[in-house]
Tab-separated table of C-alpha atoms and ligand atoms in Angstrom:
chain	number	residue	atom	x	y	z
A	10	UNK	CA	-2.160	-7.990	-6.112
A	11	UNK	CA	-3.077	-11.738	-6.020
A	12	UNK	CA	-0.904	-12.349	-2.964
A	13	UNK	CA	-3.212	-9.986	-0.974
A	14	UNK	CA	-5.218	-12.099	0.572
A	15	UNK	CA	-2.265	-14.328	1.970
A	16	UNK	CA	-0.639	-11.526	3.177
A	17	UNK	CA	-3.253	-10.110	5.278
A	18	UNK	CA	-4.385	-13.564	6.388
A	19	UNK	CA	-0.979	-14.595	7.366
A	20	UNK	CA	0.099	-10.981	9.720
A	21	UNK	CA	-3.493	-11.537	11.014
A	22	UNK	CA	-2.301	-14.682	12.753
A	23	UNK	CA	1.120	-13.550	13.367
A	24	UNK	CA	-0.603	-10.504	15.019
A	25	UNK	CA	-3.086	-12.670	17.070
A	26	UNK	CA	0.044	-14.918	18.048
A	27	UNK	CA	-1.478	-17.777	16.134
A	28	UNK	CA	2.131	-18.271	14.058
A	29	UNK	CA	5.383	-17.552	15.488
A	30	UNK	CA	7.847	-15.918	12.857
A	31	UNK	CA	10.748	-15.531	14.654
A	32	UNK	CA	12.434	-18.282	13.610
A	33	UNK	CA	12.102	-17.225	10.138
A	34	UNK	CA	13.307	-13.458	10.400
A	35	UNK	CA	15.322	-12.074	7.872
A	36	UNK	CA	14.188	-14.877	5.500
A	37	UNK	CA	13.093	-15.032	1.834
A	38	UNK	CA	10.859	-18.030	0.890
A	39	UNK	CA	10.266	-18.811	-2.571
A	40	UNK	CA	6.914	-20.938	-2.821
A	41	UNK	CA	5.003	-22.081	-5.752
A	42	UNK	CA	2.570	-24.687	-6.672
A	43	UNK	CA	3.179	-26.767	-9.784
A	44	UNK	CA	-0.035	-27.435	-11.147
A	45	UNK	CA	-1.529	-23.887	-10.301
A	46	UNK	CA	-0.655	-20.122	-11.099
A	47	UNK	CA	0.635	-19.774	-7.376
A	48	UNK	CA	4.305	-18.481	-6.688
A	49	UNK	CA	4.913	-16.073	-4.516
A	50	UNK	CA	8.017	-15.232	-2.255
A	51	UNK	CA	7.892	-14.439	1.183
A	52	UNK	CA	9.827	-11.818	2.877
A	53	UNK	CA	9.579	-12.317	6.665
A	54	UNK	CA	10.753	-9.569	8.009
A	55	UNK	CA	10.102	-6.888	11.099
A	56	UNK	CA	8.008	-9.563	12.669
A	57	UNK	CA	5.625	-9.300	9.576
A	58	UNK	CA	5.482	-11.176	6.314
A	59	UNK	CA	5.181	-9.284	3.037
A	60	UNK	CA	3.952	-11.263	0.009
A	61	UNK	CA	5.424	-10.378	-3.136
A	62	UNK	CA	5.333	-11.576	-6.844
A	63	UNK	CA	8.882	-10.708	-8.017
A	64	UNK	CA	11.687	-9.864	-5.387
A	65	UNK	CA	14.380	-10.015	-8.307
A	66	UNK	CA	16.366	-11.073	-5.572
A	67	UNK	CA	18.349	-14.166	-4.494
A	68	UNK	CA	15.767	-16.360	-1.776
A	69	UNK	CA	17.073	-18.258	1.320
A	70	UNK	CA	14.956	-21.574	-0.416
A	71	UNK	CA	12.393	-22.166	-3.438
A	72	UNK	CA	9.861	-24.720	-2.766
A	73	UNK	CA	7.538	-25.777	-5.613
A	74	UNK	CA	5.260	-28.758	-5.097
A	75	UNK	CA	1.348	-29.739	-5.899
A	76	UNK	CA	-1.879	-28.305	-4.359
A	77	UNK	CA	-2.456	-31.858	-3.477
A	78	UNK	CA	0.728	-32.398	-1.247
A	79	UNK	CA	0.387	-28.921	-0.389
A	80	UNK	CA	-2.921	-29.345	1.591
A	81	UNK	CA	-0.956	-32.846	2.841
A	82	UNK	CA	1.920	-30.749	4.095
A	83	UNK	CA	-0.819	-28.822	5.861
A	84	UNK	CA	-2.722	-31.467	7.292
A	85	UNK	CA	0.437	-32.416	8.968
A	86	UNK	CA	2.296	-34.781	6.716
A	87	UNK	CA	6.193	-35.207	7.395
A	88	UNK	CA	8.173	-32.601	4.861
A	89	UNK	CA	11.181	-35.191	4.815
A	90	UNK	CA	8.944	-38.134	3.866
A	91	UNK	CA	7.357	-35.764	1.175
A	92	UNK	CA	11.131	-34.556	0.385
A	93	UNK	CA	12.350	-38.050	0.017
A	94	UNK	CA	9.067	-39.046	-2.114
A	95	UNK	CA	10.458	-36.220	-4.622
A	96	UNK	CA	6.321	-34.879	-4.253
A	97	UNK	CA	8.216	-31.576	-2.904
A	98	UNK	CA	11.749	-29.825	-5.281
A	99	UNK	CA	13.678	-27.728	-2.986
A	100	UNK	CA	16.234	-25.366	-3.716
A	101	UNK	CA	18.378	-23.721	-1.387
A	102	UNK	CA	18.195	-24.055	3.035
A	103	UNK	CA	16.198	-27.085	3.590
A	104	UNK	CA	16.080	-25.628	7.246
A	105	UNK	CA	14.391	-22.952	6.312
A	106	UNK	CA	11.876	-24.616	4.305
A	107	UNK	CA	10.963	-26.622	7.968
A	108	UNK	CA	10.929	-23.956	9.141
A	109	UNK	CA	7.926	-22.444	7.003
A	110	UNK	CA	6.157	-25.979	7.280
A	111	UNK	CA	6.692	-25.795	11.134
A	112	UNK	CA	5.088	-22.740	10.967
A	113	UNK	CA	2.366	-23.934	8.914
A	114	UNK	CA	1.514	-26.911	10.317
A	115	UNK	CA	1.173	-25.205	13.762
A	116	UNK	CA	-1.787	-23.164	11.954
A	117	UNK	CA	-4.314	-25.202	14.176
A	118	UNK	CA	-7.547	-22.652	13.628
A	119	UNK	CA	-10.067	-21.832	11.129
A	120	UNK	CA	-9.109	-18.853	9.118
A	121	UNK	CA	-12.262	-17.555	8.146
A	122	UNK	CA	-13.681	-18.132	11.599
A	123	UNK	CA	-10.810	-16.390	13.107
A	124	UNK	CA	-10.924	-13.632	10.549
A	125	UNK	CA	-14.595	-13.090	10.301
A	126	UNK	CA	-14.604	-12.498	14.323
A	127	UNK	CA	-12.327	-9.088	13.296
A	128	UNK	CA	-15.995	-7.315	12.028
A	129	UNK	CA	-14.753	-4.152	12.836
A	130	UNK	CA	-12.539	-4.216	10.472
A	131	UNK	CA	-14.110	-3.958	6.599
A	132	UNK	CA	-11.028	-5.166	4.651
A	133	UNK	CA	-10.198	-8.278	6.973
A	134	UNK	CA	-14.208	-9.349	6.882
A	135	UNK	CA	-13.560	-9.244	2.743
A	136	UNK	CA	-10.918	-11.672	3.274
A	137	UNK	CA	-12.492	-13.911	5.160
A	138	UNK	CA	-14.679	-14.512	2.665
A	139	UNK	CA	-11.816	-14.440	-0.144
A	140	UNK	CA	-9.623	-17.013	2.050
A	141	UNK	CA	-13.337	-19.128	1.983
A	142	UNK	CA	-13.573	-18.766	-1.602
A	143	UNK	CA	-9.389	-19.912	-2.041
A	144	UNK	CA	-10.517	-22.517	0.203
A	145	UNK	CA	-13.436	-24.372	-1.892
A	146	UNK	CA	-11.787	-23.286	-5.138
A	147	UNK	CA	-8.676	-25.528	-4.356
A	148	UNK	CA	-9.919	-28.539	-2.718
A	149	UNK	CA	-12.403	-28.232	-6.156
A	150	UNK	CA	-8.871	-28.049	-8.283
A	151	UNK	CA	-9.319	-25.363	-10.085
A	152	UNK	CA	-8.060	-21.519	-9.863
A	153	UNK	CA	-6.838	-19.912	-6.274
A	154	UNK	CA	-5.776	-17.176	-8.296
A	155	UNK	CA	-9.352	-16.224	-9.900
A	156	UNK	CA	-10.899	-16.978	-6.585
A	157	UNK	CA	-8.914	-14.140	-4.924
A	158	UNK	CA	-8.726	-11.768	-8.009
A	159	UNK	CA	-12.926	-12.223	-7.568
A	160	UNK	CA	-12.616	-11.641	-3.933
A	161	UNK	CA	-10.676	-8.604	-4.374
A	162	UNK	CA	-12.566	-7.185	-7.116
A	163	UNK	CA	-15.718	-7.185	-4.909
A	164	UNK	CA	-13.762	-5.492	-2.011
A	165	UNK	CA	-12.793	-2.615	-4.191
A	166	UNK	CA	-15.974	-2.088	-6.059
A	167	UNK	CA	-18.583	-2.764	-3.592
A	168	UNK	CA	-19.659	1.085	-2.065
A	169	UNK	CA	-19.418	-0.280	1.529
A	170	UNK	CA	-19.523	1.795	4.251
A	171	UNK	CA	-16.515	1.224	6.597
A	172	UNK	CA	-15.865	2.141	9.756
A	173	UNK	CA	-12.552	3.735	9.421
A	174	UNK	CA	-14.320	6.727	7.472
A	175	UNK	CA	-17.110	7.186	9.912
A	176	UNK	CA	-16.975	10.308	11.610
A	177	UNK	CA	-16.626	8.351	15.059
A	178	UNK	CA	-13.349	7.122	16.739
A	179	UNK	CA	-13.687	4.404	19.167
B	5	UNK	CA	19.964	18.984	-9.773
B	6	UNK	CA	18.868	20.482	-12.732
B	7	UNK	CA	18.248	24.210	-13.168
B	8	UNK	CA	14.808	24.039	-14.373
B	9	UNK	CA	12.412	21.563	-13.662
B	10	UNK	CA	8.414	21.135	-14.043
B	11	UNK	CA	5.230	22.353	-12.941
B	12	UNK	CA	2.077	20.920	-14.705
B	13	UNK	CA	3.437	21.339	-17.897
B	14	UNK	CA	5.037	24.407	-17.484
B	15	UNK	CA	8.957	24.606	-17.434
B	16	UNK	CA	10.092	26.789	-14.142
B	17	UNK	CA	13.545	27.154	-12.186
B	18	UNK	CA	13.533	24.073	-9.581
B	19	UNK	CA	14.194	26.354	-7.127
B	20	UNK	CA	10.376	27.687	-7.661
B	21	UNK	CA	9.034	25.059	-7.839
B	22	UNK	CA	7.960	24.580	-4.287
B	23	UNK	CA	6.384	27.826	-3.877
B	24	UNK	CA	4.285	27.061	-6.424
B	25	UNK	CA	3.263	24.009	-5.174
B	26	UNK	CA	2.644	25.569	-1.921
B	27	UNK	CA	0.520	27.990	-3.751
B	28	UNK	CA	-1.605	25.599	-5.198
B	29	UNK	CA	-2.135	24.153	-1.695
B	30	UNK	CA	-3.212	27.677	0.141
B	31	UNK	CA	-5.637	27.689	-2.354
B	32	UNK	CA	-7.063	24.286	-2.200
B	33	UNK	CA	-6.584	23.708	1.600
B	34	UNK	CA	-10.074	24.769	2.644
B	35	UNK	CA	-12.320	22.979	-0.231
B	36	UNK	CA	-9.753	20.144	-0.347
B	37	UNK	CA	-12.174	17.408	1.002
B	38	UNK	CA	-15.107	17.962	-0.705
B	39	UNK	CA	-13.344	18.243	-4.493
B	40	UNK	CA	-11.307	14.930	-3.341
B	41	UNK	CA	-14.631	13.072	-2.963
B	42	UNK	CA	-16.245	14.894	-6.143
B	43	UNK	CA	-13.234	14.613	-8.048
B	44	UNK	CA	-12.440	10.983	-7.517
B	45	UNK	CA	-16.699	9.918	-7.367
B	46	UNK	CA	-15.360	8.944	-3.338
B	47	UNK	CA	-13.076	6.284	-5.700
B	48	UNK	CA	-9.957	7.616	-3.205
B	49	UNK	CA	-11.405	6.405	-0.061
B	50	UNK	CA	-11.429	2.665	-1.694
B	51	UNK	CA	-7.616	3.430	-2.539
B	52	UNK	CA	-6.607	4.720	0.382
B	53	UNK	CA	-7.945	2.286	2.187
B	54	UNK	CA	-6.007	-0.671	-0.145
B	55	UNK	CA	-3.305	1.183	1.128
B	56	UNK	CA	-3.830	0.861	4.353
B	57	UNK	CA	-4.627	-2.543	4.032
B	58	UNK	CA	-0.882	-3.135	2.299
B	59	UNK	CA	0.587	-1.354	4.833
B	60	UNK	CA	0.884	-4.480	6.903
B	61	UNK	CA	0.903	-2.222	9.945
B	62	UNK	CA	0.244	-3.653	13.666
B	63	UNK	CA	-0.194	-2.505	17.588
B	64	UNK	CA	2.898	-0.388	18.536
B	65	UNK	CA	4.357	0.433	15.144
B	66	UNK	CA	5.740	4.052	14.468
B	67	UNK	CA	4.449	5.158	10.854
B	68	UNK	CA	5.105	8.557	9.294
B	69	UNK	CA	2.409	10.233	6.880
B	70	UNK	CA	3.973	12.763	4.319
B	71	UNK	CA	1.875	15.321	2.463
B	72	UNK	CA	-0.356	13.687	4.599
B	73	UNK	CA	-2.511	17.269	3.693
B	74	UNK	CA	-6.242	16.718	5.925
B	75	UNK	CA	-5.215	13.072	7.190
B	76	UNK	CA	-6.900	10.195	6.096
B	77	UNK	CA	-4.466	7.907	6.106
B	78	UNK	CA	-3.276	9.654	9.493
B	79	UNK	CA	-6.581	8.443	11.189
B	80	UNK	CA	-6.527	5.062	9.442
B	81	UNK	CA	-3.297	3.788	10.569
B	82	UNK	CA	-4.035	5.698	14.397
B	83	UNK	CA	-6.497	3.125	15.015
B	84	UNK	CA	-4.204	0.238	13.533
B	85	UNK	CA	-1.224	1.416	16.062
B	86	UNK	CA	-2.795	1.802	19.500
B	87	UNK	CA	-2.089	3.297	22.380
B	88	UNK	CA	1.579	1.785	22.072
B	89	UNK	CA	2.291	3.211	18.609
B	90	UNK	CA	3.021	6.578	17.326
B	91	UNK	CA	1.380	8.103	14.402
B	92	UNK	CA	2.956	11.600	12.442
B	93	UNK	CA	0.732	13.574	9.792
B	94	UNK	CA	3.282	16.112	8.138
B	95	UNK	CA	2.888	18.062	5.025
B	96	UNK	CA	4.827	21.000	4.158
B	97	UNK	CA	1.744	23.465	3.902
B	98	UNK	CA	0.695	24.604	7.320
B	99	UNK	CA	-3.153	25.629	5.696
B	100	UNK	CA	-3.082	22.048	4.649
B	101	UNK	CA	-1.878	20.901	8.006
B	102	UNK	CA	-4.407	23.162	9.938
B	103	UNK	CA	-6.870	21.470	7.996
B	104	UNK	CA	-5.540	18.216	8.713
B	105	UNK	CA	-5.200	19.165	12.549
B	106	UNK	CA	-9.323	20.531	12.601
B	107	UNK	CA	-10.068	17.469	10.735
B	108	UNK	CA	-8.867	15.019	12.938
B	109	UNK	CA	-10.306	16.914	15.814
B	110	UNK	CA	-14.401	17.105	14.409
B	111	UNK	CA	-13.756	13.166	14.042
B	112	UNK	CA	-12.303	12.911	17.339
B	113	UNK	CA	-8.690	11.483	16.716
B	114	UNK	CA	-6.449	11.983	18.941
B	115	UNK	CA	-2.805	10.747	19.464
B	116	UNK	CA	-1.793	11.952	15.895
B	117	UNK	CA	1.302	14.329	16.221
B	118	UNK	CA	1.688	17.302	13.503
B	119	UNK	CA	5.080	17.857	11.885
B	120	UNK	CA	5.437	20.382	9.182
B	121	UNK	CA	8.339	19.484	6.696
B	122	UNK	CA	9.473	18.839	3.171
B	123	UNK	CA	9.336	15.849	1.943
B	124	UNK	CA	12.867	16.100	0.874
B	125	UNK	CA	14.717	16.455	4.054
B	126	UNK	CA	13.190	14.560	7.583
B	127	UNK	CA	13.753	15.541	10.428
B	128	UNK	CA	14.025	12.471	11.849
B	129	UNK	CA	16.947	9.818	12.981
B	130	UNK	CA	17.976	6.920	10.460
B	131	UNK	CA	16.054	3.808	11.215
B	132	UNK	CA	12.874	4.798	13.200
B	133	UNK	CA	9.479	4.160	11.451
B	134	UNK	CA	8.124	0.502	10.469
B	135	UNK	CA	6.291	2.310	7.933
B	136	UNK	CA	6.068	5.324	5.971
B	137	UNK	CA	3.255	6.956	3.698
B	138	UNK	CA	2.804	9.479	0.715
B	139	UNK	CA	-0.301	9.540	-1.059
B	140	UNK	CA	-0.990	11.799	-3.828
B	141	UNK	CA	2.222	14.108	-2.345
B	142	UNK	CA	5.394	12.668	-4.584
B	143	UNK	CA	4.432	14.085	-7.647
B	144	UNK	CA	4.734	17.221	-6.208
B	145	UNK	CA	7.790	16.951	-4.718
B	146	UNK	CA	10.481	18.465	-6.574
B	147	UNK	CA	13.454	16.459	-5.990
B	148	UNK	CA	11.657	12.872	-6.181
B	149	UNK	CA	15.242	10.504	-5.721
B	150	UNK	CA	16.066	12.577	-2.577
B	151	UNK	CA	12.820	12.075	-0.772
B	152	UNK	CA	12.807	8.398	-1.586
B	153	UNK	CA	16.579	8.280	-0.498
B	154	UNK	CA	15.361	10.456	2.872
B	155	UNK	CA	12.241	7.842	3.469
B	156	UNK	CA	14.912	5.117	2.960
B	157	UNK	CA	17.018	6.676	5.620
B	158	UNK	CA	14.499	6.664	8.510
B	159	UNK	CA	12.580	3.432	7.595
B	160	UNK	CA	14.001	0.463	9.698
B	161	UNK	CA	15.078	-2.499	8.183
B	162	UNK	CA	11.853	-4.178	7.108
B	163	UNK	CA	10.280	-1.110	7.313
B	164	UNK	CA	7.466	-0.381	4.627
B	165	UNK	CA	7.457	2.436	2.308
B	166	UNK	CA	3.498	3.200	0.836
B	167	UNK	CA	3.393	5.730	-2.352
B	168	UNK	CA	-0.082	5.996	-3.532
B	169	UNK	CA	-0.262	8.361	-6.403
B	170	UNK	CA	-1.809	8.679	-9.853
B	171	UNK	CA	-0.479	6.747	-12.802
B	172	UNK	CA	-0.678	5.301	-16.512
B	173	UNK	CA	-3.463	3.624	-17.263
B	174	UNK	CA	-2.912	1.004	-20.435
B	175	UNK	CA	-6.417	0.840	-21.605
B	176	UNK	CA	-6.916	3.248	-24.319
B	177	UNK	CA	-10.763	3.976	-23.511
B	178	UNK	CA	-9.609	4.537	-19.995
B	179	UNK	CA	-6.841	7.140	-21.363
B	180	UNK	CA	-9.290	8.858	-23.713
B	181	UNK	CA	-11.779	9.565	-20.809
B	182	UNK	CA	-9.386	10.550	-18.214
B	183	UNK	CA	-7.388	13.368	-20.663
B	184	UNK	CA	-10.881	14.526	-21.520
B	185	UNK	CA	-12.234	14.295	-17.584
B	186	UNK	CA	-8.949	16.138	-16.297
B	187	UNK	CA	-8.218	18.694	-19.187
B	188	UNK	CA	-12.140	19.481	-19.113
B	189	UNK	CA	-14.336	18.652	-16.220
B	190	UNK	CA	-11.756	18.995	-13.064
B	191	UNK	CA	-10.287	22.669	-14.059
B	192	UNK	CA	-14.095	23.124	-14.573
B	193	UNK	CA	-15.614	22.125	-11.293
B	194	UNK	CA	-12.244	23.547	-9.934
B	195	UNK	CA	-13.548	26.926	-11.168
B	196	UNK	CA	-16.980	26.025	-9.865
B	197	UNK	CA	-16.672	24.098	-6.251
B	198	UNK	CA	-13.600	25.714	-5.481
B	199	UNK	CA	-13.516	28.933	-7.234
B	200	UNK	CA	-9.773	28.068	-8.745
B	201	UNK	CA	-9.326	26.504	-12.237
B	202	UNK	CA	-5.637	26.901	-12.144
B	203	UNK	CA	-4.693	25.026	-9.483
B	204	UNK	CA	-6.661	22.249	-10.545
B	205	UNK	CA	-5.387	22.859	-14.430
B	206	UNK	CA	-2.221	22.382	-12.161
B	207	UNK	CA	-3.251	18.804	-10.875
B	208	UNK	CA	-4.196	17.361	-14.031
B	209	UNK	CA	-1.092	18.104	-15.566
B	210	UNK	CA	1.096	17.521	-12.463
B	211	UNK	CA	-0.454	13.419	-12.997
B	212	UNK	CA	0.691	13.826	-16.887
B	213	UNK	CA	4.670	14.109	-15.782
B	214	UNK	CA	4.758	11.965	-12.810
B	215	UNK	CA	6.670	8.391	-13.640
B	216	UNK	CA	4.685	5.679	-14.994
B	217	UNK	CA	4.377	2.316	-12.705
B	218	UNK	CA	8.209	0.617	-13.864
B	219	UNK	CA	9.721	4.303	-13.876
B	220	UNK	CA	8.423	4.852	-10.464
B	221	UNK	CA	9.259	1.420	-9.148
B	222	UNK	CA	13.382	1.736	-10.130
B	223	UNK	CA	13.465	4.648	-8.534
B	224	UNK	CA	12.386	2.926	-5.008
B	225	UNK	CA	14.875	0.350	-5.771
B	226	UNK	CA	17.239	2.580	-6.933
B	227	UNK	CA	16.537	4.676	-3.535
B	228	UNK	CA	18.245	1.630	-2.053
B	229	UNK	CA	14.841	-0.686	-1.667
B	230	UNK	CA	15.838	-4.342	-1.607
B	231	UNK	CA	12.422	-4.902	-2.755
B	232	UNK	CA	9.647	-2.785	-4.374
B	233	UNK	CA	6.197	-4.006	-5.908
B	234	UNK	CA	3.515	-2.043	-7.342
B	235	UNK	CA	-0.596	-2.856	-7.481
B	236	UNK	CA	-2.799	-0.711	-10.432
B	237	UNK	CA	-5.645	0.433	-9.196
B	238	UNK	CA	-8.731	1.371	-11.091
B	239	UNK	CA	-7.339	0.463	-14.979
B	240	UNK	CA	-3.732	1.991	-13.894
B	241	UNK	CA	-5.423	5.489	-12.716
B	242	UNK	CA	-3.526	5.123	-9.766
B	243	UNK	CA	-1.051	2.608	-8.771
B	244	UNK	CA	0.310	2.001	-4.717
B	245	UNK	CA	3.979	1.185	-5.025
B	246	UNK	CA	4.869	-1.051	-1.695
B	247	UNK	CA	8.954	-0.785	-0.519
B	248	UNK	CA	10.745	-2.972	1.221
B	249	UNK	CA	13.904	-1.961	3.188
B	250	UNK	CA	15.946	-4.505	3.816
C	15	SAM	C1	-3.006	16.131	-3.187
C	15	SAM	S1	-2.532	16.446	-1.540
C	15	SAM	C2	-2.651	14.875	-0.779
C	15	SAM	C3	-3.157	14.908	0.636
C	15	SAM	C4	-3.416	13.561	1.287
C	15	SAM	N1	-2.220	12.746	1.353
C	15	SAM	C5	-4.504	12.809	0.576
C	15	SAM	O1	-4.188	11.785	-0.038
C	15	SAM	O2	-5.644	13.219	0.609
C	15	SAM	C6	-0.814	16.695	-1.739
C	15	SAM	C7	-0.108	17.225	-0.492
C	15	SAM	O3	1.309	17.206	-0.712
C	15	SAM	C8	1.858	18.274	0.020
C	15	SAM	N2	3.244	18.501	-0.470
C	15	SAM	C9	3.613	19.035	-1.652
C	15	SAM	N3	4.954	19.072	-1.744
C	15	SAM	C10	5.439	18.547	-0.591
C	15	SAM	C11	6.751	18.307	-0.092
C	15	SAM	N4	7.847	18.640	-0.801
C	15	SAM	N5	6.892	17.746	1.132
C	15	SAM	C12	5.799	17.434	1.867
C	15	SAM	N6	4.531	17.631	1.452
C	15	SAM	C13	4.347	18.184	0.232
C	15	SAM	C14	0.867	19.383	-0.259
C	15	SAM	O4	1.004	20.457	0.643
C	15	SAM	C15	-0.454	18.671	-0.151
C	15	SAM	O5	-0.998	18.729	1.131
């Protein structure tokens, strides 16, 4: 449930063309962040990602490093100087592991600006806000995971009226 | 298979079992909406549209909708494909299907095609839908591992398989209220709304004997699943079980 928000936020921009995940097809990714309850695996697959907790399965590579070199990685750091520095422990097909950074790093756009243009679209509006929320709540260092469980939590309780049940197609 | 299988809580021969089912489902067709919305307090629209939400669907995809009854998800994941998808709404109870088909109609959908079929054998070729849907339909299917083997079948690789369906909630407040809510109230605003307190006698118990969250999850992997997840909604009232072909 937790890995939601990714999810959605992530086949947004593949959808919108923002991310390119060919390169990665057919790939499991492993990624978790050491000093925060974050690990989820990545199955790109079908020109989608899915974001799961548990594949019980065998992953291409397992990255684990800090929030901290995390948002560095982001910001466009080099993954081989990080690598080298020991800030990132890889296990498995360093290529594919670029690979995911590439794909990262070539994230040039606001997410919540991006997402908060889709307003016809209830569920993607929520995350906006939730990927704001994961946002602050990181750089602040404290829980991504509480950020998005809040997020979500509104999203399913809040009676809002969405378009998809209105009596009107467009 | 086994010779005798359930229904509710009732013991019948498997063989039955699906005329039963379809029984229930003449009966309900017409009122079907309106007890949904009473029923759940309109909680089903938030779950079905987690669902669609999940279903990671996109412009052009093909996605199938089984015991897809009066079609929300049908309409939901119509406006998610475009013009370049393909969206099917099938159910194997035309009177649910008509409804589905007048439904879709008053809200102006168009686009959907209507297939009616069980569950249990699809018509349809090995490897052709990115995505494929059940809500509130398995437990009423009578041969659960073949259906999940069929939807295996004719999902590509990568497809998405969707079950949304009832569950077992863990918190014992939650458990007390729901036995009391469906052994009490639904058979009793069955009787009133819908003029039928069997078939909704039938519903309650039909959630009791479907498989709780891990059961349900090993048989999606055991379908042949490379990966299978599951989200509780609610407490555990209902859980969406997410299937990944690989
Ligand atoms: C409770 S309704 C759910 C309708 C709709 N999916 C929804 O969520 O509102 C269950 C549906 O399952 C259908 N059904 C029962 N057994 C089936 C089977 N073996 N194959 C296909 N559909 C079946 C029924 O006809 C009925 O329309």
């Amino acid at each position: 449930m937790q890995h939601f928000a990714l999810e959605q936020a992530l086949n947004y921009l593949i959808q919108t063309g923002a991310i390119n995940l060919k390169p990665l097809d057919g790939k499991t990714i492993r990624f978790s962040l050491k000093d925060l309850p974050l690990d989820v695996n990545f199955i790109c697959t079908n020109d989608r990602i899915f974001a799961v907790s548990d594949t019980g399965q065998h992953s291409d590579v397992n990255i684990s490093l800090n929030a901290g070199v995390f948002f560095a990685l982001f910001k466009g750091e080099d993954l081989t100087d990080l690598l080298r520095q020991d800030k990132i422990v890889t296990h498995g097909d360093v290529k594919t592991a670029q690979l995911l950074v590439d794909m990262l790093q070539s994230v040039d756009i606001d997410l919540e600006e991006v997402l908060s243009q889709y307003t016809d679209d209830i569920v993607a509006h929520g995350v906006g806000k939730i990927a704001k929320n994961f946002k602050q709540v990181v750089q602040n260092s404290s829980n991504p995971i509480d950020a998005i469980k809040d997020g979500l939590s509104k999203l399913m309780i809040t009676p809002v009226v969405s378009k998809l049940y209105k009596n009107k197609h467009h | 298979m086994d010779n005798t299988t359930h229904f509710g809580f009732k013991d019948v021969a498997t063989k039955d079992k699906q005329n039963l089912v379809r029984g229930v489902f003449d009966s309900v067709a017409s009122k079907y909406d309106l007890m949904n919305d009473v029923l759940s307090f309109g909680a089903h629209r938030l779950w079905k549209r987690y669902t669609i939400a999940s279903s990671n669907v996109k412009t052009g995809d093909k996605v199938l909708d089984i015991a897809g009854g009066t079609g929300d998800l049908a309409i939901a994941f119509r406006k998610k494909v475009g013009e370049s998808g393909h969206v099917i709404l099938s159910d194997i109870n035309a009177a649910m299907l008509g409804e589905g088909r007048k439904n879709l109609i008053n809200k102006g959908v168009f686009g959907v095609d209507f297939v009616q079929l069980n569950a249990q054998f699809l018509p349809f070729a090995d490897n052709t839908f990115d995505c494929v849907s059940i809500a509130f339909g398995l437990r009423n299917v009578t041969d659960k591992d073949q259906a999940l083997a069929e939807i295996h079948r004719i999902l590509k690789p990568g497809g998405c398989l969707l079950i949304l369906e009832f569950s077992k909630t863990d918190s014992e407040f939650l458990k007390k209220f729901y036995d009391f809510y469906s052994f009490n109230v639904m058979p009793a605003l069955g009787d009133l709304i819908a003029d039928d307190k069997e078939s909704y006698q039938y519903l309650a118990e039909s959630i009791r004997k479907h498989p709780d969250q891990e059961t349900l999850k090993n048989m999606v992997l055991d379908a042949g699943f490379g990966f299978c997840e599951y989200h509780s909604l609610s407490g555990g009232i209902v859980a969406l079980h997410k299937g990944i072909k690989v």
